């Protein structure tokens, strides 16, 4: 009875992951982080359904279900890291060495491809050998791939735990950090439990691991309802901790702020719609992370919001001083690359739409 409930929990969580993934695609203002979350939840859904097929022994009849299992798990951890990076540092591109994290997945893909093209009878024999702990070449290949993938997951979660431990001492946002810390501990535990399951061909260990993952997913879903901006809140609080070891030590921040103001007000670099954090950092002869920290600490905003604030002030002057210009023309002349982006940023900053702003000032002028 308990085992039946556990299996249904794993199946339910796997299907729920797919529904959650689809939900990320129908977000009205879809961002890169939504695409990342779609991939993450879809991968988690596949992993859970594959676990379900293992613990219920359906894999014996349909071995194709477990196809590319190692590849999927090898991909999951780098995508998880990338999702966090995009939220924490939206203005900075991930370092090129990040893409090296996908090399294990590429290697695993070759092995999984070999297993995929085996005939169905051979696959069924391999599955039977897996459960019987008979280490034929195909079974050994699968066990090694899956075990190393789980080990990689464990290392990624341990790295995240290492980042979170110092942040636990912060009073602000401590609940967010604590929630993520507990989730990471659970995920790391599920990885530790799963490894002997693969090595020994023991479905019980895989079942326990899948149950922990399922509970973690449900926990994450409920937290997402409680904290809709959970990822943003997490990144803000982790940033505060990382910034406690300041990257600005030894720099004349007063002079840097003056130079930054000069670039914005006099040279109007914000009018270039393709301006990036890297461009301005190179002009100031500091790193991207140093400039990001400088803007975060001194203005309490990220780089994109900082640049847009200057663009909006410039647009305000055009709306009043040049009433013959259309909103679209003003958007482009202010450095925005689309009318919708301009409208969203302007409304958020000014509290009214560009047309309402122009109309209000026109009425004041004639009153």
mmCIF file of C-alpha atoms in Angstrom:
data_model
loop_
_atom_site.group_PDB
_atom_site.id
_atom_site.type_symbol
_atom_site.label_atom_id
_atom_site.label_comp_id
_atom_site.label_asym_id
_atom_site.label_seq_id
_atom_site.Cartn_x
_atom_site.Cartn_y
_atom_site.Cartn_z
ATOM 1 C CA UNK A 1 0.000 0.000 0.000
ATOM 2 C CA UNK A 2 2.739 2.457 1.015
ATOM 3 C CA UNK A 3 4.794 1.477 -2.031
ATOM 4 C CA UNK A 4 1.753 2.056 -4.267
ATOM 5 C CA UNK A 5 1.287 5.556 -2.790
ATOM 6 C CA UNK A 6 4.991 6.275 -3.314
ATOM 7 C CA UNK A 7 4.779 5.216 -6.962
ATOM 8 C CA UNK A 8 1.730 7.417 -7.536
ATOM 9 C CA UNK A 9 3.545 10.330 -5.891
ATOM 10 C CA UNK A 10 6.480 9.910 -8.295
ATOM 11 C CA UNK A 11 4.128 9.652 -11.296
ATOM 12 C CA UNK A 12 2.086 12.666 -10.174
ATOM 13 C CA UNK A 13 5.215 14.774 -9.617
ATOM 14 C CA UNK A 14 6.616 13.816 -13.020
ATOM 15 C CA UNK A 15 3.415 14.842 -14.814
ATOM 16 C CA UNK A 16 3.139 17.991 -12.677
ATOM 17 C CA UNK A 17 6.668 18.938 -13.748
ATOM 18 C CA UNK A 18 5.556 18.885 -17.386
ATOM 19 C CA UNK A 19 2.512 21.040 -16.598
ATOM 20 C CA UNK A 20 4.719 23.507 -14.721
ATOM 21 C CA UNK A 21 7.148 23.542 -17.653
ATOM 22 C CA UNK A 22 4.313 24.337 -20.076
ATOM 23 C CA UNK A 23 3.204 27.117 -17.735
ATOM 24 C CA UNK A 24 6.548 28.845 -18.286
ATOM 25 C CA UNK A 25 5.827 29.018 -22.027
ATOM 26 C CA UNK A 26 2.497 30.811 -21.658
ATOM 27 C CA UNK A 27 3.861 33.590 -19.437
ATOM 28 C CA UNK A 28 2.732 36.875 -20.964
ATOM 29 C CA UNK A 29 6.136 38.562 -20.846
ATOM 30 C CA UNK A 30 8.375 35.565 -21.336
ATOM 31 C CA UNK A 31 12.031 36.063 -20.430
ATOM 32 C CA UNK A 32 15.156 33.947 -20.730
ATOM 33 C CA UNK A 33 14.653 32.720 -17.172
ATOM 34 C CA UNK A 34 11.224 31.338 -18.171
ATOM 35 C CA UNK A 35 12.830 29.366 -21.008
ATOM 36 C CA UNK A 36 15.420 28.025 -18.562
ATOM 37 C CA UNK A 37 12.711 27.018 -16.095
ATOM 38 C CA UNK A 38 10.776 25.331 -18.900
ATOM 39 C CA UNK A 39 13.834 23.219 -19.748
ATOM 40 C CA UNK A 40 14.552 22.476 -16.070
ATOM 41 C CA UNK A 41 11.027 21.329 -15.217
ATOM 42 C CA UNK A 42 10.758 19.340 -18.460
ATOM 43 C CA UNK A 43 14.036 17.544 -17.695
ATOM 44 C CA UNK A 44 12.927 16.904 -14.109
ATOM 45 C CA UNK A 45 9.640 15.504 -15.420
ATOM 46 C CA UNK A 46 11.465 13.113 -17.760
ATOM 47 C CA UNK A 47 13.810 11.974 -14.968
ATOM 48 C CA UNK A 48 10.910 11.317 -12.576
ATOM 49 C CA UNK A 49 8.917 9.379 -15.178
ATOM 50 C CA UNK A 50 12.014 7.332 -15.982
ATOM 51 C CA UNK A 51 12.454 6.652 -12.257
ATOM 52 C CA UNK A 52 8.782 5.640 -12.140
ATOM 53 C CA UNK A 53 9.337 3.133 -14.963
ATOM 54 C CA UNK A 54 12.307 1.670 -13.064
ATOM 55 C CA UNK A 55 10.662 1.295 -9.638
ATOM 56 C CA UNK A 56 7.446 -0.153 -11.136
ATOM 57 C CA UNK A 57 9.474 -2.440 -13.457
ATOM 58 C CA UNK A 58 7.580 -1.113 -16.502
ATOM 59 C CA UNK A 59 11.013 -0.640 -17.990
ATOM 60 C CA UNK A 60 11.135 -4.435 -18.492
ATOM 61 C CA UNK A 61 8.318 -4.202 -21.052
ATOM 62 C CA UNK A 62 9.188 -0.773 -22.441
ATOM 63 C CA UNK A 63 12.979 -0.314 -22.170
ATOM 64 C CA UNK A 64 12.837 2.599 -24.628
ATOM 65 C CA UNK A 65 11.474 4.752 -21.759
ATOM 66 C CA UNK A 66 14.917 4.907 -20.175
ATOM 67 C CA UNK A 67 16.557 6.186 -23.400
ATOM 68 C CA UNK A 68 19.149 8.957 -22.946
ATOM 69 C CA UNK A 69 18.752 8.786 -19.161
ATOM 70 C CA UNK A 70 22.408 9.629 -18.451
ATOM 71 C CA UNK A 71 22.480 12.457 -21.007
ATOM 72 C CA UNK A 72 19.398 14.087 -19.505
ATOM 73 C CA UNK A 73 20.829 13.963 -15.994
ATOM 74 C CA UNK A 74 24.193 15.325 -17.171
ATOM 75 C CA UNK A 75 22.390 18.256 -18.829
ATOM 76 C CA UNK A 76 20.218 19.046 -15.794
ATOM 77 C CA UNK A 77 22.951 20.410 -13.505
ATOM 78 C CA UNK A 78 24.531 22.903 -15.970
ATOM 79 C CA UNK A 79 21.048 24.154 -16.920
ATOM 80 C CA UNK A 80 20.266 24.617 -13.210
ATOM 81 C CA UNK A 81 23.473 26.630 -12.819
ATOM 82 C CA UNK A 82 22.678 28.675 -15.935
ATOM 83 C CA UNK A 83 19.144 29.420 -14.673
ATOM 84 C CA UNK A 84 20.571 30.811 -11.437
ATOM 85 C CA UNK A 85 23.253 32.790 -13.304
ATOM 86 C CA UNK A 86 20.680 34.443 -15.590
ATOM 87 C CA UNK A 87 18.585 35.553 -12.604
ATOM 88 C CA UNK A 88 21.509 36.638 -10.416
ATOM 89 C CA UNK A 89 23.518 38.390 -13.142
ATOM 90 C CA UNK A 90 21.106 39.238 -16.007
ATOM 91 C CA UNK A 91 23.474 41.860 -17.381
ATOM 92 C CA UNK A 92 26.523 39.559 -17.559
ATOM 93 C CA UNK A 93 26.973 36.758 -20.058
ATOM 94 C CA UNK A 94 28.118 33.451 -18.531
ATOM 95 C CA UNK A 95 31.864 32.868 -18.933
ATOM 96 C CA UNK A 96 32.854 30.792 -21.960
ATOM 97 C CA UNK A 97 34.232 28.060 -19.702
ATOM 98 C CA UNK A 98 30.654 27.477 -18.517
ATOM 99 C CA UNK A 99 29.900 25.659 -21.765
ATOM 100 C CA UNK A 100 32.582 23.104 -20.889
ATOM 101 C CA UNK A 101 30.064 21.806 -18.336
ATOM 102 C CA UNK A 102 28.146 20.232 -21.225
ATOM 103 C CA UNK A 103 31.088 18.038 -22.301
ATOM 104 C CA UNK A 104 30.051 15.152 -19.969
ATOM 105 C CA UNK A 105 26.538 15.298 -21.479
ATOM 106 C CA UNK A 106 28.011 15.121 -24.989
ATOM 107 C CA UNK A 107 30.109 12.071 -24.038
ATOM 108 C CA UNK A 108 27.111 10.421 -22.347
ATOM 109 C CA UNK A 109 25.031 11.103 -25.462
ATOM 110 C CA UNK A 110 27.377 8.928 -27.542
ATOM 111 C CA UNK A 111 26.957 6.032 -25.094
ATOM 112 C CA UNK A 112 23.188 6.539 -24.872
ATOM 113 C CA UNK A 113 22.980 6.664 -28.659
ATOM 114 C CA UNK A 114 24.640 3.242 -28.825
ATOM 115 C CA UNK A 115 22.121 1.824 -26.328
ATOM 116 C CA UNK A 116 19.198 3.490 -28.116
ATOM 117 C CA UNK A 117 19.865 1.734 -31.432
ATOM 118 C CA UNK A 118 20.035 -1.730 -29.896
ATOM 119 C CA UNK A 119 17.081 -3.952 -30.795
ATOM 120 C CA UNK A 120 14.243 -4.235 -28.270
ATOM 121 C CA UNK A 121 15.124 -7.790 -27.204
ATOM 122 C CA UNK A 122 18.717 -6.778 -26.417
ATOM 123 C CA UNK A 123 17.447 -3.778 -24.444
ATOM 124 C CA UNK A 124 15.141 -6.012 -22.396
ATOM 125 C CA UNK A 125 18.049 -8.356 -21.687
ATOM 126 C CA UNK A 126 20.155 -5.394 -20.530
ATOM 127 C CA UNK A 127 17.368 -4.246 -18.200
ATOM 128 C CA UNK A 128 17.035 -7.751 -16.745
ATOM 129 C CA UNK A 129 20.807 -7.872 -16.249
ATOM 130 C CA UNK A 130 20.659 -4.455 -14.565
ATOM 131 C CA UNK A 131 18.120 -5.644 -11.993
ATOM 132 C CA UNK A 132 19.992 -8.929 -11.624
ATOM 133 C CA UNK A 133 23.254 -7.017 -11.089
ATOM 134 C CA UNK A 134 24.843 -8.886 -14.001
ATOM 135 C CA UNK A 135 27.461 -6.494 -15.318
ATOM 136 C CA UNK A 136 27.497 -7.058 -19.058
ATOM 137 C CA UNK A 137 29.236 -4.343 -21.166
ATOM 138 C CA UNK A 138 25.932 -2.568 -21.908
ATOM 139 C CA UNK A 139 24.834 -2.637 -18.263
ATOM 140 C CA UNK A 140 28.235 -1.407 -17.104
ATOM 141 C CA UNK A 141 28.053 1.456 -19.611
ATOM 142 C CA UNK A 142 24.602 2.450 -18.334
ATOM 143 C CA UNK A 143 25.604 2.172 -14.663
ATOM 144 C CA UNK A 144 28.744 4.249 -15.127
ATOM 145 C CA UNK A 145 26.941 6.943 -17.103
ATOM 146 C CA UNK A 146 24.050 7.245 -14.653
ATOM 147 C CA UNK A 147 26.304 7.094 -11.567
ATOM 148 C CA UNK A 148 28.632 9.821 -12.835
ATOM 149 C CA UNK A 149 25.623 11.959 -13.799
ATOM 150 C CA UNK A 150 24.203 11.611 -10.280
ATOM 151 C CA UNK A 151 27.647 12.394 -8.846
ATOM 152 C CA UNK A 152 27.767 15.555 -10.967
ATOM 153 C CA UNK A 153 24.348 16.578 -9.610
ATOM 154 C CA UNK A 154 25.644 16.026 -6.089
ATOM 155 C CA UNK A 155 28.687 18.241 -6.699
ATOM 156 C CA UNK A 156 26.542 21.054 -8.117
ATOM 157 C CA UNK A 157 24.203 20.951 -5.119
ATOM 158 C CA UNK A 158 27.137 20.896 -2.692
ATOM 159 C CA UNK A 159 28.554 23.954 -4.477
ATOM 160 C CA UNK A 160 25.205 25.733 -4.058
ATOM 161 C CA UNK A 161 25.091 24.752 -0.373
ATOM 162 C CA UNK A 162 28.580 26.242 0.057
ATOM 163 C CA UNK A 163 27.319 29.542 -1.404
ATOM 164 C CA UNK A 164 24.207 29.533 0.782
ATOM 165 C CA UNK A 165 25.851 28.808 4.156
ATOM 166 C CA UNK A 166 27.352 32.341 4.578
ATOM 167 C CA UNK A 167 24.036 33.858 3.442
ATOM 168 C CA UNK A 168 22.204 32.111 6.305
ATOM 169 C CA UNK A 169 23.728 34.670 8.687
ATOM 170 C CA UNK A 170 21.864 37.530 6.969
ATOM 171 C CA UNK A 171 18.680 38.631 8.719
ATOM 172 C CA UNK A 172 17.185 40.145 5.559
ATOM 173 C CA UNK A 173 15.686 37.496 3.320
ATOM 174 C CA UNK A 174 16.809 34.709 5.632
ATOM 175 C CA UNK A 175 13.629 32.694 4.966
ATOM 176 C CA UNK A 176 14.378 32.619 1.232
ATOM 177 C CA UNK A 177 17.944 31.451 1.830
ATOM 178 C CA UNK A 178 16.824 28.851 4.387
ATOM 179 C CA UNK A 179 14.207 27.441 1.992
ATOM 180 C CA UNK A 180 16.791 27.102 -0.777
ATOM 181 C CA UNK A 181 19.290 25.594 1.657
ATOM 182 C CA UNK A 182 16.789 22.913 2.749
ATOM 183 C CA UNK A 183 15.911 22.170 -0.887
ATOM 184 C CA UNK A 184 19.605 21.807 -1.763
ATOM 185 C CA UNK A 185 20.185 19.468 1.187
ATOM 186 C CA UNK A 186 17.245 17.309 0.059
ATOM 187 C CA UNK A 187 18.499 17.245 -3.535
ATOM 188 C CA UNK A 188 22.018 16.344 -2.422
ATOM 189 C CA UNK A 189 20.579 13.577 -0.216
ATOM 190 C CA UNK A 190 18.559 12.148 -3.110
ATOM 191 C CA UNK A 191 21.742 12.028 -5.202
ATOM 192 C CA UNK A 192 23.658 10.194 -2.464
ATOM 193 C CA UNK A 193 20.847 7.642 -2.123
ATOM 194 C CA UNK A 194 20.544 7.090 -5.885
ATOM 195 C CA UNK A 195 24.216 6.205 -6.499
ATOM 196 C CA UNK A 196 24.150 2.760 -4.777
ATOM 197 C CA UNK A 197 20.824 2.120 -6.519
ATOM 198 C CA UNK A 198 22.522 2.387 -9.901
ATOM 199 C CA UNK A 199 25.697 0.577 -8.908
ATOM 200 C CA UNK A 200 23.825 -2.379 -7.361
ATOM 201 C CA UNK A 201 20.831 -2.332 -9.713
ATOM 202 C CA UNK A 202 18.623 -1.893 -6.643
ATOM 203 C CA UNK A 203 15.270 -0.170 -7.408
ATOM 204 C CA UNK A 204 14.632 0.503 -3.694
ATOM 205 C CA UNK A 205 17.396 3.114 -3.515
ATOM 206 C CA UNK A 206 16.155 4.686 -6.757
ATOM 207 C CA UNK A 207 12.615 4.720 -5.310
ATOM 208 C CA UNK A 208 13.752 6.558 -2.166
ATOM 209 C CA UNK A 209 15.679 9.045 -4.288
ATOM 210 C CA UNK A 210 12.653 9.638 -6.542
ATOM 211 C CA UNK A 211 10.395 10.185 -3.512
ATOM 212 C CA UNK A 212 12.740 12.873 -2.161
ATOM 213 C CA UNK A 213 12.873 14.564 -5.587
ATOM 214 C CA UNK A 214 9.062 14.426 -5.824
ATOM 215 C CA UNK A 215 8.610 15.974 -2.392
ATOM 216 C CA UNK A 216 11.236 18.611 -3.258
ATOM 217 C CA UNK A 217 9.343 19.506 -6.439
ATOM 218 C CA UNK A 218 6.019 19.852 -4.585
ATOM 219 C CA UNK A 219 7.816 21.924 -1.942
ATOM 220 C CA UNK A 220 9.319 24.136 -4.672
ATOM 221 C CA UNK A 221 5.924 24.563 -6.343
ATOM 222 C CA UNK A 222 4.268 25.652 -3.084
ATOM 223 C CA UNK A 223 7.121 28.067 -2.364
ATOM 224 C CA UNK A 224 6.665 29.510 -5.856
ATOM 225 C CA UNK A 225 3.046 30.292 -4.978
ATOM 226 C CA UNK A 226 4.062 31.854 -1.655
ATOM 227 C CA UNK A 227 6.965 33.816 -3.196
ATOM 228 C CA UNK A 228 6.207 34.538 -6.901
ATOM 229 C CA UNK A 229 9.568 36.324 -7.262
ATOM 230 C CA UNK A 230 11.435 33.575 -5.418
ATOM 231 C CA UNK A 231 14.413 33.391 -7.799
ATOM 232 C CA UNK A 232 14.864 37.158 -7.816
ATOM 233 C CA UNK A 233 14.686 37.295 -4.006
ATOM 234 C CA UNK A 234 17.212 34.474 -3.772
ATOM 235 C CA UNK A 235 19.648 36.156 -6.142
ATOM 236 C CA UNK A 236 19.382 39.486 -4.296
ATOM 237 C CA UNK A 237 20.189 37.908 -0.936
ATOM 238 C CA UNK A 238 23.011 35.739 -2.257
ATOM 239 C CA UNK A 239 24.423 38.807 -4.009
ATOM 240 C CA UNK A 240 24.426 40.705 -0.723
ATOM 241 C CA UNK A 241 26.503 37.951 0.817
ATOM 242 C CA UNK A 242 28.909 37.737 -2.104
ATOM 243 C CA UNK A 243 29.267 41.518 -2.054
ATOM 244 C CA UNK A 244 30.302 41.384 1.598
ATOM 245 C CA UNK A 245 33.667 40.353 0.154
ATOM 246 C CA UNK A 246 33.770 43.532 -1.869
ATOM 247 C CA UNK A 247 35.208 43.590 -5.355
ATOM 248 C CA UNK A 248 35.573 47.354 -4.997
ATOM 249 C CA UNK A 249 38.375 47.342 -2.431
ATOM 250 C CA UNK A 250 41.277 49.429 -3.636
ATOM 251 C CA UNK A 251 39.137 51.267 -6.204
ATOM 252 C CA UNK A 252 38.317 54.968 -6.026
ATOM 253 C CA UNK A 253 34.545 54.522 -6.133
ATOM 254 C CA UNK A 254 33.926 58.275 -5.893
ATOM 255 C CA UNK A 255 35.962 58.893 -9.034
ATOM 256 C CA UNK A 256 34.343 55.930 -10.797
ATOM 257 C CA UNK A 257 30.876 57.307 -10.035
ATOM 258 C CA UNK A 258 31.889 60.706 -11.430
ATOM 259 C CA UNK A 259 33.203 59.077 -14.615
ATOM 260 C CA UNK A 260 30.051 56.976 -14.885
ATOM 261 C CA UNK A 261 27.886 60.092 -14.537
ATOM 262 C CA UNK A 262 29.980 61.804 -17.214
ATOM 263 C CA UNK A 263 29.442 58.882 -19.591
ATOM 264 C CA UNK A 264 25.702 59.016 -19.003
ATOM 265 C CA UNK A 265 24.948 62.746 -18.836
ATOM 266 C CA UNK A 266 27.562 64.227 -21.171
ATOM 267 C CA UNK A 267 28.401 61.452 -23.620
ATOM 268 C CA UNK A 268 24.918 59.913 -23.374
ATOM 269 C CA UNK A 269 26.089 56.337 -23.882
ATOM 270 C CA UNK A 270 22.606 55.159 -22.936
ATOM 271 C CA UNK A 271 21.339 56.302 -26.360
ATOM 272 C CA UNK A 272 23.183 53.368 -27.894
ATOM 273 C CA UNK A 273 20.597 50.581 -27.822
ATOM 274 C CA UNK A 274 23.377 47.970 -27.967
ATOM 275 C CA UNK A 275 25.349 49.317 -24.993
ATOM 276 C CA UNK A 276 26.336 46.560 -22.564
ATOM 277 C CA UNK A 277 27.773 46.247 -19.090
ATOM 278 C CA UNK A 278 30.989 45.006 -20.684
ATOM 279 C CA UNK A 279 31.296 48.135 -22.874
ATOM 280 C CA UNK A 280 31.015 50.556 -19.969
ATOM 281 C CA UNK A 281 33.229 48.424 -17.706
ATOM 282 C CA UNK A 282 35.986 48.481 -20.334
ATOM 283 C CA UNK A 283 35.630 52.267 -20.668
ATOM 284 C CA UNK A 284 36.055 52.603 -16.891
ATOM 285 C CA UNK A 285 38.898 50.026 -16.886
ATOM 286 C CA UNK A 286 37.200 47.755 -14.352
ATOM 287 C CA UNK A 287 35.622 44.294 -14.599
ATOM 288 C CA UNK A 288 31.955 43.635 -15.359
ATOM 289 C CA UNK A 289 31.417 42.241 -11.861
ATOM 290 C CA UNK A 290 32.981 45.344 -10.291
ATOM 291 C CA UNK A 291 30.724 47.656 -12.299
ATOM 292 C CA UNK A 292 27.694 45.501 -11.501
ATOM 293 C CA UNK A 293 28.502 45.688 -7.784
ATOM 294 C CA UNK A 294 29.116 49.445 -7.968
ATOM 295 C CA UNK A 295 25.699 50.060 -9.558
ATOM 296 C CA UNK A 296 23.948 47.627 -7.203
ATOM 297 C CA UNK A 297 25.471 49.155 -4.075
ATOM 298 C CA UNK A 298 25.240 52.844 -5.000
ATOM 299 C CA UNK A 299 21.921 52.900 -6.883
ATOM 300 C CA UNK A 300 20.240 49.716 -5.590
ATOM 301 C CA UNK A 301 19.299 48.640 -9.135
ATOM 302 C CA UNK A 302 20.743 46.329 -11.767
ATOM 303 C CA UNK A 303 22.524 47.541 -14.893
ATOM 304 C CA UNK A 304 19.503 47.387 -17.216
ATOM 305 C CA UNK A 305 17.321 49.404 -14.843
ATOM 306 C CA UNK A 306 20.157 51.908 -14.371
ATOM 307 C CA UNK A 307 20.523 52.476 -18.132
ATOM 308 C CA UNK A 308 16.767 52.631 -18.687
ATOM 309 C CA UNK A 309 16.368 55.322 -16.019
ATOM 310 C CA UNK A 310 18.531 57.667 -18.126
ATOM 311 C CA UNK A 311 16.703 56.687 -21.303
ATOM 312 C CA UNK A 312 13.335 57.439 -19.721
ATOM 313 C CA UNK A 313 14.429 60.857 -18.461
ATOM 314 C CA UNK A 314 15.681 61.640 -21.967
ATOM 315 C CA UNK A 315 12.377 60.411 -23.433
ATOM 316 C CA UNK A 316 10.425 62.626 -21.021
ATOM 317 C CA UNK A 317 12.179 65.711 -22.347
ATOM 318 C CA UNK A 318 11.460 64.686 -25.955
ATOM 319 C CA UNK A 319 7.789 64.042 -25.182
ATOM 320 C CA UNK A 320 7.433 67.599 -23.860
ATOM 321 C CA UNK A 321 9.833 69.536 -26.089
ATOM 322 C CA UNK A 322 9.056 67.772 -29.386
ATOM 323 C CA UNK A 323 5.301 67.109 -29.497
ATOM 324 C CA UNK A 324 5.470 66.397 -33.244
ATOM 325 C CA UNK A 325 7.520 63.220 -32.671
ATOM 326 C CA UNK A 326 5.675 59.915 -32.403
ATOM 327 C CA UNK A 327 6.132 57.668 -29.381
ATOM 328 C CA UNK A 328 7.869 55.079 -31.559
ATOM 329 C CA UNK A 329 10.378 57.657 -32.816
ATOM 330 C CA UNK A 330 11.048 58.826 -29.265
ATOM 331 C CA UNK A 331 11.523 55.227 -28.130
ATOM 332 C CA UNK A 332 14.243 54.650 -30.736
ATOM 333 C CA UNK A 333 15.890 58.036 -30.176
ATOM 334 C CA UNK A 334 16.041 57.315 -26.434
ATOM 335 C CA UNK A 335 17.953 54.066 -26.910
ATOM 336 C CA UNK A 336 15.131 51.507 -26.714
ATOM 337 C CA UNK A 337 14.976 48.830 -29.397
ATOM 338 C CA UNK A 338 11.188 48.366 -29.437
ATOM 339 C CA UNK A 339 7.996 50.252 -28.643
ATOM 340 C CA UNK A 340 6.756 47.579 -26.216
ATOM 341 C CA UNK A 341 9.996 47.609 -24.198
ATOM 342 C CA UNK A 342 9.825 51.408 -24.049
ATOM 343 C CA UNK A 343 6.183 51.393 -22.911
ATOM 344 C CA UNK A 344 6.832 48.810 -20.191
ATOM 345 C CA UNK A 345 9.934 50.560 -18.835
ATOM 346 C CA UNK A 346 8.390 54.044 -19.022
ATOM 347 C CA UNK A 347 5.136 53.022 -17.328
ATOM 348 C CA UNK A 348 7.002 51.205 -14.563
ATOM 349 C CA UNK A 349 9.293 54.189 -13.961
ATOM 350 C CA UNK A 350 6.868 57.106 -14.414
ATOM 351 C CA UNK A 351 3.594 55.492 -13.335
ATOM 352 C CA UNK A 352 1.862 56.572 -16.563
ATOM 353 C CA UNK A 353 2.205 55.717 -20.253
ATOM 354 C CA UNK A 354 4.273 57.990 -22.535
ATOM 355 C CA UNK A 355 1.105 59.405 -24.154
ATOM 356 C CA UNK A 356 -0.468 60.093 -20.755
ATOM 357 C CA UNK A 357 2.734 61.790 -19.626
ATOM 358 C CA UNK A 358 2.730 64.037 -22.722
ATOM 359 C CA UNK A 359 -0.978 64.809 -22.311
ATOM 360 C CA UNK A 360 -0.606 65.670 -18.605
ATOM 361 C CA UNK A 361 2.234 68.103 -19.278
ATOM 362 C CA UNK A 362 0.376 69.639 -22.208
ATOM 363 C CA UNK A 363 -2.617 70.337 -19.940
ATOM 364 C CA UNK A 364 -0.366 71.894 -17.280
ATOM 365 C CA UNK A 365 1.224 74.119 -19.909
ATOM 366 C CA UNK A 366 -2.131 75.496 -21.086
ATOM 367 C CA UNK A 367 -3.760 75.785 -17.664
#
